[in-house]
Amino acid sequence: MILFTHPDEWKALRSKVFTSAGSVGYVPTMGALHAGHGSLIERAAKENEICVCSIFVNPTQFDRSNDLEAYPRTLSADIELAKRYGCDAIFAPGVNDIYGDKVESLRADYGFLTETLEGAERPGHFDGVVTIVRLLLDAIQADKAYFGEKDFQQLAIIRELVRREQIPTEIMPCTLIRDTDGLAMSSRNVRLSPQGRQNALAIYRTLKEMAERATKVDPQMVQHWGQRHLEQQPGVELEYLSVVYADDFQEASDWSREVRALVAAWVDGVRLIDNMALN
Ligand code: PAF
């Protein structure tokens, strides 16, 4: 396992160490790796000759400074996990290695896609995500980059970034991974108390029940049912629950295209997001 911290080191590694290598699969992360990341790394390792994973808690995508401070940082455990799933190299830059002395994001305005849901609730968040993903993709120059569908809106925005800027890396969407109890895997889950974790399961149960109701009634009725239901669950503070078309995030009014429910809720002071295809 090779560990490097600066984009220039990667250029040297590619020309000196990974000389005969074919395709590079890349998994960008913010660390605190769990089995969900493991599944991305495993797939990237299987589908490519070299698998690179980055671990960088990107300050510009946090809209609350306490969230950035509380974000778990577990580099040595991350390295072990990445190795176990077949990662060949870890890119763990410091803030200066990435941003130099100007730690700021550029505005990313993709219209409705960046304005709705997470964009509305977390001002500046997608500016930070687009800025860092652009920098990371440029640094690694991978053939394929793997992103989880848990951040469903982020994934759509990254695809749009790559399309608009003709970045020569193929974006590979990967299914959301759940724990055995149904909770969507997230680095933030470690901050939940045992009771909080039990409360958070209401999110998964609500989405599942919404999927069972789907197609029998119209999408907005399913949305209203889900909102009312989740609002009544103890310990869960609903931020949004929206039923939208998966391709453009507009409010769904029929079942003619793929429809997804996307949710953000607070449990134990931890912001959780989740989503599920309804049809
Ligand atoms: O999904 C994440 O972990 C982050 O948003 C990403 C894509 C690594 C950018 O910091």
PDB file of C-alpha atoms and ligand atoms in Angstrom:
ATOM      1  CA  MET A   1       0.000   0.000   0.000  1.00  0.00           C
ATOM      2  CA  ILE A   2       1.394   3.359  -1.030  1.00  0.00           C
ATOM      3  CA  LEU A   3       0.482   6.523   0.871  1.00  0.00           C
ATOM      4  CA  PHE A   4       0.979   9.919  -0.743  1.00  0.00           C
ATOM      5  CA  THR A   5      -0.077  13.427   0.146  1.00  0.00           C
ATOM      6  CA  HIS A   6       0.572  15.664  -2.859  1.00  0.00           C
ATOM      7  CA  PRO A   7      -0.786  15.476  -6.431  1.00  0.00           C
ATOM      8  CA  ASP A   8       2.779  15.739  -7.792  1.00  0.00           C
ATOM      9  CA  GLU A   9       3.706  12.523  -5.968  1.00  0.00           C
ATOM     10  CA  TRP A  10       0.963  10.731  -7.850  1.00  0.00           C
ATOM     11  CA  LYS A  11       2.350  11.924 -11.176  1.00  0.00           C
ATOM     12  CA  ALA A  12       5.752  10.489 -10.190  1.00  0.00           C
ATOM     13  CA  LEU A  13       4.218   7.224  -8.944  1.00  0.00           C
ATOM     14  CA  ARG A  14       2.355   6.728 -12.185  1.00  0.00           C
ATOM     15  CA  SER A  15       5.473   7.146 -14.234  1.00  0.00           C
ATOM     16  CA  LYS A  16       7.830   5.198 -11.931  1.00  0.00           C
ATOM     17  CA  VAL A  17       5.891   2.645  -9.855  1.00  0.00           C
ATOM     18  CA  PHE A  18       2.704   1.865 -11.743  1.00  0.00           C
ATOM     19  CA  THR A  19       4.432   1.943 -15.113  1.00  0.00           C
ATOM     20  CA  SER A  20       2.878  -1.114 -16.742  1.00  0.00           C
ATOM     21  CA  ALA A  21      -0.496  -0.377 -15.287  1.00  0.00           C
ATOM     22  CA  GLY A  22      -3.681  -0.209 -17.257  1.00  0.00           C
ATOM     23  CA  SER A  23      -6.778   1.451 -15.939  1.00  0.00           C
ATOM     24  CA  VAL A  24      -6.981   3.407 -12.701  1.00  0.00           C
ATOM     25  CA  GLY A  25     -10.102   3.205 -10.566  1.00  0.00           C
ATOM     26  CA  TYR A  26     -10.536   5.987  -8.035  1.00  0.00           C
ATOM     27  CA  VAL A  27     -12.661   6.245  -4.895  1.00  0.00           C
ATOM     28  CA  PRO A  28     -12.824   9.765  -3.401  1.00  0.00           C
ATOM     29  CA  THR A  29     -13.807   9.821   0.283  1.00  0.00           C
ATOM     30  CA  MET A  30     -13.677  12.000   3.359  1.00  0.00           C
ATOM     31  CA  GLY A  31     -12.385   9.101   5.456  1.00  0.00           C
ATOM     32  CA  ALA A  32     -13.996   7.441   8.486  1.00  0.00           C
ATOM     33  CA  LEU A  33     -14.336   4.530   6.108  1.00  0.00           C
ATOM     34  CA  HIS A  34     -16.993   1.872   6.594  1.00  0.00           C
ATOM     35  CA  ALA A  35     -18.183  -1.156   4.645  1.00  0.00           C
ATOM     36  CA  GLY A  36     -20.082   1.137   2.244  1.00  0.00           C
ATOM     37  CA  HIS A  37     -16.773   2.693   1.169  1.00  0.00           C
ATOM     38  CA  GLY A  38     -15.318  -0.818   1.242  1.00  0.00           C
ATOM     39  CA  SER A  39     -17.773  -1.896  -1.422  1.00  0.00           C
ATOM     40  CA  LEU A  40     -16.726   1.018  -3.671  1.00  0.00           C
ATOM     41  CA  ILE A  41     -13.041   0.195  -3.178  1.00  0.00           C
ATOM     42  CA  GLU A  42     -13.654  -3.509  -3.829  1.00  0.00           C
ATOM     43  CA  ARG A  43     -15.471  -2.727  -7.065  1.00  0.00           C
ATOM     44  CA  ALA A  44     -12.829  -0.200  -8.191  1.00  0.00           C
ATOM     45  CA  ALA A  45     -10.086  -2.759  -7.452  1.00  0.00           C
ATOM     46  CA  LYS A  46     -11.929  -5.488  -9.364  1.00  0.00           C
ATOM     47  CA  GLU A  47     -12.691  -3.384 -12.423  1.00  0.00           C
ATOM     48  CA  ASN A  48      -9.261  -1.722 -12.741  1.00  0.00           C
ATOM     49  CA  GLU A  49      -5.593  -2.592 -12.476  1.00  0.00           C
ATOM     50  CA  ILE A  50      -4.876   0.056  -9.879  1.00  0.00           C
ATOM     51  CA  CYS A  51      -7.220   1.256  -7.191  1.00  0.00           C
ATOM     52  CA  VAL A  52      -6.605   4.647  -5.582  1.00  0.00           C
ATOM     53  CA  CYS A  53      -8.641   6.027  -2.719  1.00  0.00           C
ATOM     54  CA  SER A  54      -8.435   9.571  -1.382  1.00  0.00           C
ATOM     55  CA  ILE A  55      -9.103  10.597   2.185  1.00  0.00           C
ATOM     56  CA  PHE A  56      -9.668  14.299   2.572  1.00  0.00           C
ATOM     57  CA  VAL A  57     -12.130  16.071   4.837  1.00  0.00           C
ATOM     58  CA  ASN A  58     -12.912  18.939   2.513  1.00  0.00           C
ATOM     59  CA  PRO A  59     -13.458  22.106   4.564  1.00  0.00           C
ATOM     60  CA  THR A  60     -15.201  24.041   1.788  1.00  0.00           C
ATOM     61  CA  GLN A  61     -18.216  21.726   1.606  1.00  0.00           C
ATOM     62  CA  PHE A  62     -19.221  22.087   5.268  1.00  0.00           C
ATOM     63  CA  ASP A  63     -21.872  24.706   5.853  1.00  0.00           C
ATOM     64  CA  ARG A  64     -21.511  24.493   9.652  1.00  0.00           C
ATOM     65  CA  SER A  65     -18.121  24.779  11.372  1.00  0.00           C
ATOM     66  CA  ASN A  66     -19.201  22.466  14.233  1.00  0.00           C
ATOM     67  CA  ASP A  67     -20.031  19.745  11.676  1.00  0.00           C
ATOM     68  CA  LEU A  68     -16.534  20.066  10.183  1.00  0.00           C
ATOM     69  CA  GLU A  69     -14.946  19.867  13.641  1.00  0.00           C
ATOM     70  CA  ALA A  70     -17.060  16.864  14.660  1.00  0.00           C
ATOM     71  CA  TYR A  71     -16.400  14.961  11.430  1.00  0.00           C
ATOM     72  CA  PRO A  72     -14.628  11.701  12.437  1.00  0.00           C
ATOM     73  CA  ARG A  73     -10.970  11.403  11.442  1.00  0.00           C
ATOM     74  CA  THR A  74      -9.574   7.862  11.599  1.00  0.00           C
ATOM     75  CA  LEU A  75      -6.677   7.705   9.132  1.00  0.00           C
ATOM     76  CA  SER A  76      -4.862   4.588  10.358  1.00  0.00           C
ATOM     77  CA  ALA A  77      -8.060   2.525  10.596  1.00  0.00           C
ATOM     78  CA  ASP A  78      -9.019   3.865   7.132  1.00  0.00           C
ATOM     79  CA  ILE A  79      -5.721   2.709   5.657  1.00  0.00           C
ATOM     80  CA  GLU A  80      -6.270  -0.788   7.094  1.00  0.00           C
ATOM     81  CA  LEU A  81      -9.820  -0.976   5.753  1.00  0.00           C
ATOM     82  CA  ALA A  82      -8.835   0.287   2.308  1.00  0.00           C
ATOM     83  CA  LYS A  83      -6.010  -2.257   2.154  1.00  0.00           C
ATOM     84  CA  ARG A  84      -8.397  -5.082   3.101  1.00  0.00           C
ATOM     85  CA  TYR A  85     -10.726  -4.198   0.238  1.00  0.00           C
ATOM     86  CA  GLY A  86      -7.920  -4.161  -2.338  1.00  0.00           C
ATOM     87  CA  CYS A  87      -6.799  -0.528  -2.495  1.00  0.00           C
ATOM     88  CA  ASP A  88      -3.248  -0.019  -3.885  1.00  0.00           C
ATOM     89  CA  ALA A  89      -2.629   3.620  -3.022  1.00  0.00           C
ATOM     90  CA  ILE A  90      -4.066   6.187  -0.656  1.00  0.00           C
ATOM     91  CA  PHE A  91      -4.008   9.900  -1.335  1.00  0.00           C
ATOM     92  CA  ALA A  92      -4.308  11.696   1.999  1.00  0.00           C
ATOM     93  CA  PRO A  93      -3.481  15.334   1.311  1.00  0.00           C
ATOM     94  CA  GLY A  94      -3.447  18.173   3.788  1.00  0.00           C
ATOM     95  CA  VAL A  95      -5.552  21.262   3.118  1.00  0.00           C
ATOM     96  CA  ASN A  96      -2.540  23.134   1.655  1.00  0.00           C
ATOM     97  CA  ASP A  97      -1.636  20.272  -0.684  1.00  0.00           C
ATOM     98  CA  ILE A  98      -5.027  20.704  -2.288  1.00  0.00           C
ATOM     99  CA  TYR A  99      -5.895  24.362  -1.945  1.00  0.00           C
ATOM    100  CA  GLY A 100      -2.528  26.083  -1.472  1.00  0.00           C
ATOM    101  CA  ASP A 101      -3.128  29.122   0.708  1.00  0.00           C
ATOM    102  CA  LYS A 102      -6.553  29.955  -0.765  1.00  0.00           C
ATOM    103  CA  VAL A 103      -9.070  27.673   0.909  1.00  0.00           C
ATOM    104  CA  GLU A 104     -12.162  28.649  -1.013  1.00  0.00           C
ATOM    105  CA  SER A 105     -14.678  27.190  -3.390  1.00  0.00           C
ATOM    106  CA  LEU A 106     -15.799  28.385  -6.775  1.00  0.00           C
ATOM    107  CA  ARG A 107     -19.495  28.919  -7.419  1.00  0.00           C
ATOM    108  CA  ALA A 108     -21.158  25.909  -9.040  1.00  0.00           C
ATOM    109  CA  ASP A 109     -24.495  26.929 -10.513  1.00  0.00           C
ATOM    110  CA  TYR A 110     -26.185  24.045 -12.290  1.00  0.00           C
ATOM    111  CA  GLY A 111     -29.626  25.601 -12.000  1.00  0.00           C
ATOM    112  CA  PHE A 112     -32.296  23.572 -10.254  1.00  0.00           C
ATOM    113  CA  LEU A 113     -29.924  20.644  -9.736  1.00  0.00           C
ATOM    114  CA  THR A 114     -27.723  22.637  -7.354  1.00  0.00           C
ATOM    115  CA  GLU A 115     -30.573  24.735  -5.889  1.00  0.00           C
ATOM    116  CA  THR A 116     -33.009  22.091  -4.709  1.00  0.00           C
ATOM    117  CA  LEU A 117     -32.973  19.818  -1.605  1.00  0.00           C
ATOM    118  CA  GLU A 118     -29.374  19.677  -0.263  1.00  0.00           C
ATOM    119  CA  GLY A 119     -28.569  22.827  -2.233  1.00  0.00           C
ATOM    120  CA  ALA A 120     -31.400  24.715  -0.521  1.00  0.00           C
ATOM    121  CA  GLU A 121     -30.671  23.368   2.952  1.00  0.00           C
ATOM    122  CA  ARG A 122     -26.881  23.639   2.872  1.00  0.00           C
ATOM    123  CA  PRO A 123     -25.860  26.908   1.212  1.00  0.00           C
ATOM    124  CA  GLY A 124     -22.457  26.642  -0.460  1.00  0.00           C
ATOM    125  CA  HIS A 125     -22.252  22.868   0.063  1.00  0.00           C
ATOM    126  CA  PHE A 126     -22.310  21.943  -3.614  1.00  0.00           C
ATOM    127  CA  ASP A 127     -19.890  24.765  -4.463  1.00  0.00           C
ATOM    128  CA  GLY A 128     -17.431  23.021  -2.135  1.00  0.00           C
ATOM    129  CA  VAL A 129     -18.207  19.545  -3.497  1.00  0.00           C
ATOM    130  CA  VAL A 130     -17.817  20.579  -7.131  1.00  0.00           C
ATOM    131  CA  THR A 131     -14.616  22.495  -6.364  1.00  0.00           C
ATOM    132  CA  ILE A 132     -12.974  19.570  -4.583  1.00  0.00           C
ATOM    133  CA  VAL A 133     -14.157  16.868  -6.978  1.00  0.00           C
ATOM    134  CA  ARG A 134     -12.814  18.888  -9.907  1.00  0.00           C
ATOM    135  CA  LEU A 135      -9.424  19.222  -8.144  1.00  0.00           C
ATOM    136  CA  LEU A 136      -9.319  15.551  -7.126  1.00  0.00           C
ATOM    137  CA  LEU A 137     -10.280  14.223 -10.560  1.00  0.00           C
ATOM    138  CA  ASP A 138      -7.648  16.467 -12.081  1.00  0.00           C
ATOM    139  CA  ALA A 139      -5.025  15.214  -9.603  1.00  0.00           C
ATOM    140  CA  ILE A 140      -5.698  11.499 -10.075  1.00  0.00           C
ATOM    141  CA  GLN A 141      -6.638  11.394 -13.769  1.00  0.00           C
ATOM    142  CA  ALA A 142      -8.426   8.104 -13.212  1.00  0.00           C
ATOM    143  CA  ASP A 143     -10.207   6.140 -15.898  1.00  0.00           C
ATOM    144  CA  LYS A 144     -13.176   5.552 -13.609  1.00  0.00           C
ATOM    145  CA  ALA A 145     -14.309   7.204 -10.367  1.00  0.00           C
ATOM    146  CA  TYR A 146     -16.769   5.498  -8.021  1.00  0.00           C
ATOM    147  CA  PHE A 147     -19.457   7.378  -6.092  1.00  0.00           C
ATOM    148  CA  GLY A 148     -22.182   5.985  -3.852  1.00  0.00           C
ATOM    149  CA  GLU A 149     -25.870   6.593  -4.520  1.00  0.00           C
ATOM    150  CA  LYS A 150     -26.400   7.504  -0.880  1.00  0.00           C
ATOM    151  CA  ASP A 151     -25.445  11.038  -1.939  1.00  0.00           C
ATOM    152  CA  PHE A 152     -27.860  10.798  -4.827  1.00  0.00           C
ATOM    153  CA  GLN A 153     -28.006  14.515  -5.640  1.00  0.00           C
ATOM    154  CA  GLN A 154     -24.224  14.854  -5.288  1.00  0.00           C
ATOM    155  CA  LEU A 155     -23.795  12.029  -7.790  1.00  0.00           C
ATOM    156  CA  ALA A 156     -26.073  13.786 -10.327  1.00  0.00           C
ATOM    157  CA  ILE A 157     -24.120  17.033  -9.868  1.00  0.00           C
ATOM    158  CA  ILE A 158     -20.770  15.285 -10.329  1.00  0.00           C
ATOM    159  CA  ARG A 159     -22.028  13.675 -13.524  1.00  0.00           C
ATOM    160  CA  GLU A 160     -23.065  17.117 -14.719  1.00  0.00           C
ATOM    161  CA  LEU A 161     -19.634  18.537 -13.768  1.00  0.00           C
ATOM    162  CA  VAL A 162     -17.877  15.831 -15.777  1.00  0.00           C
ATOM    163  CA  ARG A 163     -20.226  16.334 -18.726  1.00  0.00           C
ATOM    164  CA  ARG A 164     -19.896  20.128 -18.765  1.00  0.00           C
ATOM    165  CA  GLU A 165     -16.142  20.197 -18.333  1.00  0.00           C
ATOM    166  CA  GLN A 166     -15.490  17.116 -20.452  1.00  0.00           C
ATOM    167  CA  ILE A 167     -13.405  15.528 -17.714  1.00  0.00           C
ATOM    168  CA  PRO A 168     -12.065  12.254 -19.116  1.00  0.00           C
ATOM    169  CA  THR A 169     -13.050  10.122 -16.101  1.00  0.00           C
ATOM    170  CA  GLU A 170     -16.070   7.854 -16.245  1.00  0.00           C
ATOM    171  CA  ILE A 171     -18.383   8.285 -13.255  1.00  0.00           C
ATOM    172  CA  MET A 172     -19.498   4.950 -11.838  1.00  0.00           C
ATOM    173  CA  PRO A 173     -22.612   5.084  -9.643  1.00  0.00           C
ATOM    174  CA  CYS A 174     -22.695   2.459  -6.881  1.00  0.00           C
ATOM    175  CA  THR A 175     -25.758   1.307  -4.958  1.00  0.00           C
ATOM    176  CA  LEU A 176     -26.370   2.584  -1.459  1.00  0.00           C
ATOM    177  CA  ILE A 177     -25.176   0.120   1.178  1.00  0.00           C
ATOM    178  CA  ARG A 178     -27.239  -0.459   4.319  1.00  0.00           C
ATOM    179  CA  ASP A 179     -26.309  -1.989   7.627  1.00  0.00           C
ATOM    180  CA  THR A 180     -28.115  -5.212   8.550  1.00  0.00           C
ATOM    181  CA  ASP A 181     -30.717  -3.173  10.461  1.00  0.00           C
ATOM    182  CA  GLY A 182     -31.434  -1.078   7.355  1.00  0.00           C
ATOM    183  CA  LEU A 183     -29.672   2.153   8.325  1.00  0.00           C
ATOM    184  CA  ALA A 184     -27.863   3.673   5.337  1.00  0.00           C
ATOM    185  CA  MET A 185     -24.123   3.428   6.030  1.00  0.00           C
ATOM    186  CA  SER A 186     -22.575   6.791   6.789  1.00  0.00           C
ATOM    187  CA  SER A 187     -19.442   8.054   8.509  1.00  0.00           C
ATOM    188  CA  ARG A 188     -21.773  10.122  10.686  1.00  0.00           C
ATOM    189  CA  ASN A 189     -23.529   7.053  12.154  1.00  0.00           C
ATOM    190  CA  VAL A 190     -20.774   6.603  14.773  1.00  0.00           C
ATOM    191  CA  ARG A 191     -22.050   9.796  16.418  1.00  0.00           C
ATOM    192  CA  LEU A 192     -25.479   8.265  17.106  1.00  0.00           C
ATOM    193  CA  SER A 193     -26.262   6.958  20.594  1.00  0.00           C
ATOM    194  CA  PRO A 194     -27.737   3.409  20.757  1.00  0.00           C
ATOM    195  CA  GLN A 195     -31.196   4.975  21.231  1.00  0.00           C
ATOM    196  CA  GLY A 196     -30.529   7.479  18.437  1.00  0.00           C
ATOM    197  CA  ARG A 197     -29.613   4.641  16.116  1.00  0.00           C
ATOM    198  CA  GLN A 198     -32.910   2.894  16.922  1.00  0.00           C
ATOM    199  CA  ASN A 199     -34.770   6.160  16.259  1.00  0.00           C
ATOM    200  CA  ALA A 200     -32.907   6.665  12.980  1.00  0.00           C
ATOM    201  CA  LEU A 201     -34.222   3.336  11.663  1.00  0.00           C
ATOM    202  CA  ALA A 202     -37.588   5.076  11.221  1.00  0.00           C
ATOM    203  CA  ILE A 203     -36.066   6.755   8.150  1.00  0.00           C
ATOM    204  CA  TYR A 204     -35.442   3.433   6.407  1.00  0.00           C
ATOM    205  CA  ARG A 205     -38.791   1.992   7.497  1.00  0.00           C
ATOM    206  CA  THR A 206     -40.632   5.045   6.184  1.00  0.00           C
ATOM    207  CA  LEU A 207     -38.871   4.884   2.812  1.00  0.00           C
ATOM    208  CA  LYS A 208     -39.630   1.174   2.527  1.00  0.00           C
ATOM    209  CA  GLU A 209     -43.272   1.743   3.293  1.00  0.00           C
ATOM    210  CA  MET A 210     -43.392   4.567   0.767  1.00  0.00           C
ATOM    211  CA  ALA A 211     -42.021   2.196  -1.866  1.00  0.00           C
ATOM    212  CA  GLU A 212     -44.759  -0.292  -0.986  1.00  0.00           C
ATOM    213  CA  ARG A 213     -47.418   2.427  -1.446  1.00  0.00           C
ATOM    214  CA  ALA A 214     -45.884   3.684  -4.705  1.00  0.00           C
ATOM    215  CA  THR A 215     -47.719   3.272  -8.019  1.00  0.00           C
ATOM    216  CA  LYS A 216     -51.023   2.575  -6.184  1.00  0.00           C
ATOM    217  CA  VAL A 217     -51.514   6.282  -5.503  1.00  0.00           C
ATOM    218  CA  ASP A 218     -49.853   9.334  -7.025  1.00  0.00           C
ATOM    219  CA  PRO A 219     -46.294  10.334  -6.015  1.00  0.00           C
ATOM    220  CA  GLN A 220     -47.326  13.429  -4.064  1.00  0.00           C
ATOM    221  CA  MET A 221     -49.718  11.392  -1.923  1.00  0.00           C
ATOM    222  CA  VAL A 222     -46.853   9.048  -1.134  1.00  0.00           C
ATOM    223  CA  GLN A 223     -44.707  12.055  -0.260  1.00  0.00           C
ATOM    224  CA  HIS A 224     -47.344  13.518   2.072  1.00  0.00           C
ATOM    225  CA  TRP A 225     -47.832  10.186   3.784  1.00  0.00           C
ATOM    226  CA  GLY A 226     -44.057   9.806   4.271  1.00  0.00           C
ATOM    227  CA  GLN A 227     -43.641  13.341   5.621  1.00  0.00           C
ATOM    228  CA  ARG A 228     -46.493  12.985   8.102  1.00  0.00           C
ATOM    229  CA  HIS A 229     -45.313   9.544   9.183  1.00  0.00           C
ATOM    230  CA  LEU A 230     -41.684  10.533   9.716  1.00  0.00           C
ATOM    231  CA  GLU A 231     -42.611  13.749  11.525  1.00  0.00           C
ATOM    232  CA  GLN A 232     -44.396  11.627  14.101  1.00  0.00           C
ATOM    233  CA  GLN A 233     -41.428   9.379  14.852  1.00  0.00           C
ATOM    234  CA  PRO A 234     -39.745   9.962  18.224  1.00  0.00           C
ATOM    235  CA  GLY A 235     -36.266  11.473  18.150  1.00  0.00           C
ATOM    236  CA  VAL A 236     -36.407  12.271  14.426  1.00  0.00           C
ATOM    237  CA  GLU A 237     -36.512  15.862  13.241  1.00  0.00           C
ATOM    238  CA  LEU A 238     -37.419  15.931   9.578  1.00  0.00           C
ATOM    239  CA  GLU A 239     -35.667  18.486   7.375  1.00  0.00           C
ATOM    240  CA  TYR A 240     -37.132  17.393   4.033  1.00  0.00           C
ATOM    241  CA  LEU A 241     -38.658  14.363   2.405  1.00  0.00           C
ATOM    242  CA  SER A 242     -39.276  14.791  -1.312  1.00  0.00           C
ATOM    243  CA  VAL A 243     -40.529  12.506  -4.024  1.00  0.00           C
ATOM    244  CA  VAL A 244     -38.845  13.517  -7.268  1.00  0.00           C
ATOM    245  CA  TYR A 245     -37.940  12.246 -10.706  1.00  0.00           C
ATOM    246  CA  ALA A 246     -34.513  10.642 -10.440  1.00  0.00           C
ATOM    247  CA  ASP A 247     -33.184  12.299 -13.593  1.00  0.00           C
ATOM    248  CA  ASP A 248     -33.989  15.986 -12.951  1.00  0.00           C
ATOM    249  CA  PHE A 249     -35.089  16.179  -9.284  1.00  0.00           C
ATOM    250  CA  GLN A 250     -38.380  17.878 -10.210  1.00  0.00           C
ATOM    251  CA  GLU A 251     -41.387  17.017  -8.065  1.00  0.00           C
ATOM    252  CA  ALA A 252     -42.798  13.745  -9.437  1.00  0.00           C
ATOM    253  CA  SER A 253     -46.397  13.783 -10.582  1.00  0.00           C
ATOM    254  CA  ASP A 254     -46.636  10.318 -12.148  1.00  0.00           C
ATOM    255  CA  TRP A 255     -44.760   7.036 -12.308  1.00  0.00           C
ATOM    256  CA  SER A 256     -43.694   7.284 -15.952  1.00  0.00           C
ATOM    257  CA  ARG A 257     -40.006   7.728 -15.068  1.00  0.00           C
ATOM    258  CA  GLU A 258     -37.820   6.560 -12.200  1.00  0.00           C
ATOM    259  CA  VAL A 259     -39.060   8.217  -9.028  1.00  0.00           C
ATOM    260  CA  ARG A 260     -36.980   8.530  -5.842  1.00  0.00           C
ATOM    261  CA  ALA A 261     -37.747   9.614  -2.335  1.00  0.00           C
ATOM    262  CA  LEU A 262     -34.925  11.681  -0.833  1.00  0.00           C
ATOM    263  CA  VAL A 263     -34.800  12.523   2.831  1.00  0.00           C
ATOM    264  CA  ALA A 264     -32.716  14.544   5.301  1.00  0.00           C
ATOM    265  CA  ALA A 265     -33.419  14.323   9.018  1.00  0.00           C
ATOM    266  CA  TRP A 266     -31.699  15.053  12.309  1.00  0.00           C
ATOM    267  CA  VAL A 267     -31.273  12.416  14.999  1.00  0.00           C
ATOM    268  CA  ASP A 268     -29.185  13.061  18.147  1.00  0.00           C
ATOM    269  CA  GLY A 269     -27.946  16.291  16.527  1.00  0.00           C
ATOM    270  CA  VAL A 270     -26.588  14.279  13.582  1.00  0.00           C
ATOM    271  CA  ARG A 271     -27.785  15.094  10.082  1.00  0.00           C
ATOM    272  CA  LEU A 272     -28.634  11.920   8.164  1.00  0.00           C
ATOM    273  CA  ILE A 273     -29.597  11.572   4.527  1.00  0.00           C
ATOM    274  CA  ASP A 274     -31.091   8.600   2.735  1.00  0.00           C
ATOM    275  CA  ASN A 275     -32.976   7.818  -0.461  1.00  0.00           C
ATOM    276  CA  MET A 276     -34.818   5.020  -2.171  1.00  0.00           C
ATOM    277  CA  ALA A 277     -36.168   4.272  -5.631  1.00  0.00           C
ATOM    278  CA  LEU A 278     -39.947   4.024  -5.361  1.00  0.00           C
ATOM    279  CA  ASN A 279     -40.789   2.356  -8.676  1.00  0.00           C
TER     280      ASN A 279
HETATM  281  O1  PAF B   1     -19.124  12.009  -0.731  1.00  0.00           O
HETATM  282  C1  PAF B   1     -18.094  12.401  -0.162  1.00  0.00           C
HETATM  283  O2  PAF B   1     -17.481  11.715   0.646  1.00  0.00           O
HETATM  284  C2  PAF B   1     -17.540  13.778  -0.508  1.00  0.00           C
HETATM  285  O3  PAF B   1     -18.570  14.675  -0.759  1.00  0.00           O
HETATM  286  C3  PAF B   1     -16.535  13.761  -1.671  1.00  0.00           C
HETATM  287  C4  PAF B   1     -17.182  13.327  -2.964  1.00  0.00           C
HETATM  288  C5  PAF B   1     -15.379  12.832  -1.345  1.00  0.00           C
HETATM  289  C6  PAF B   1     -15.978  15.162  -1.870  1.00  0.00           C
HETATM  290  O4  PAF B   1     -15.353  15.646  -0.721  1.00  0.00           O
END
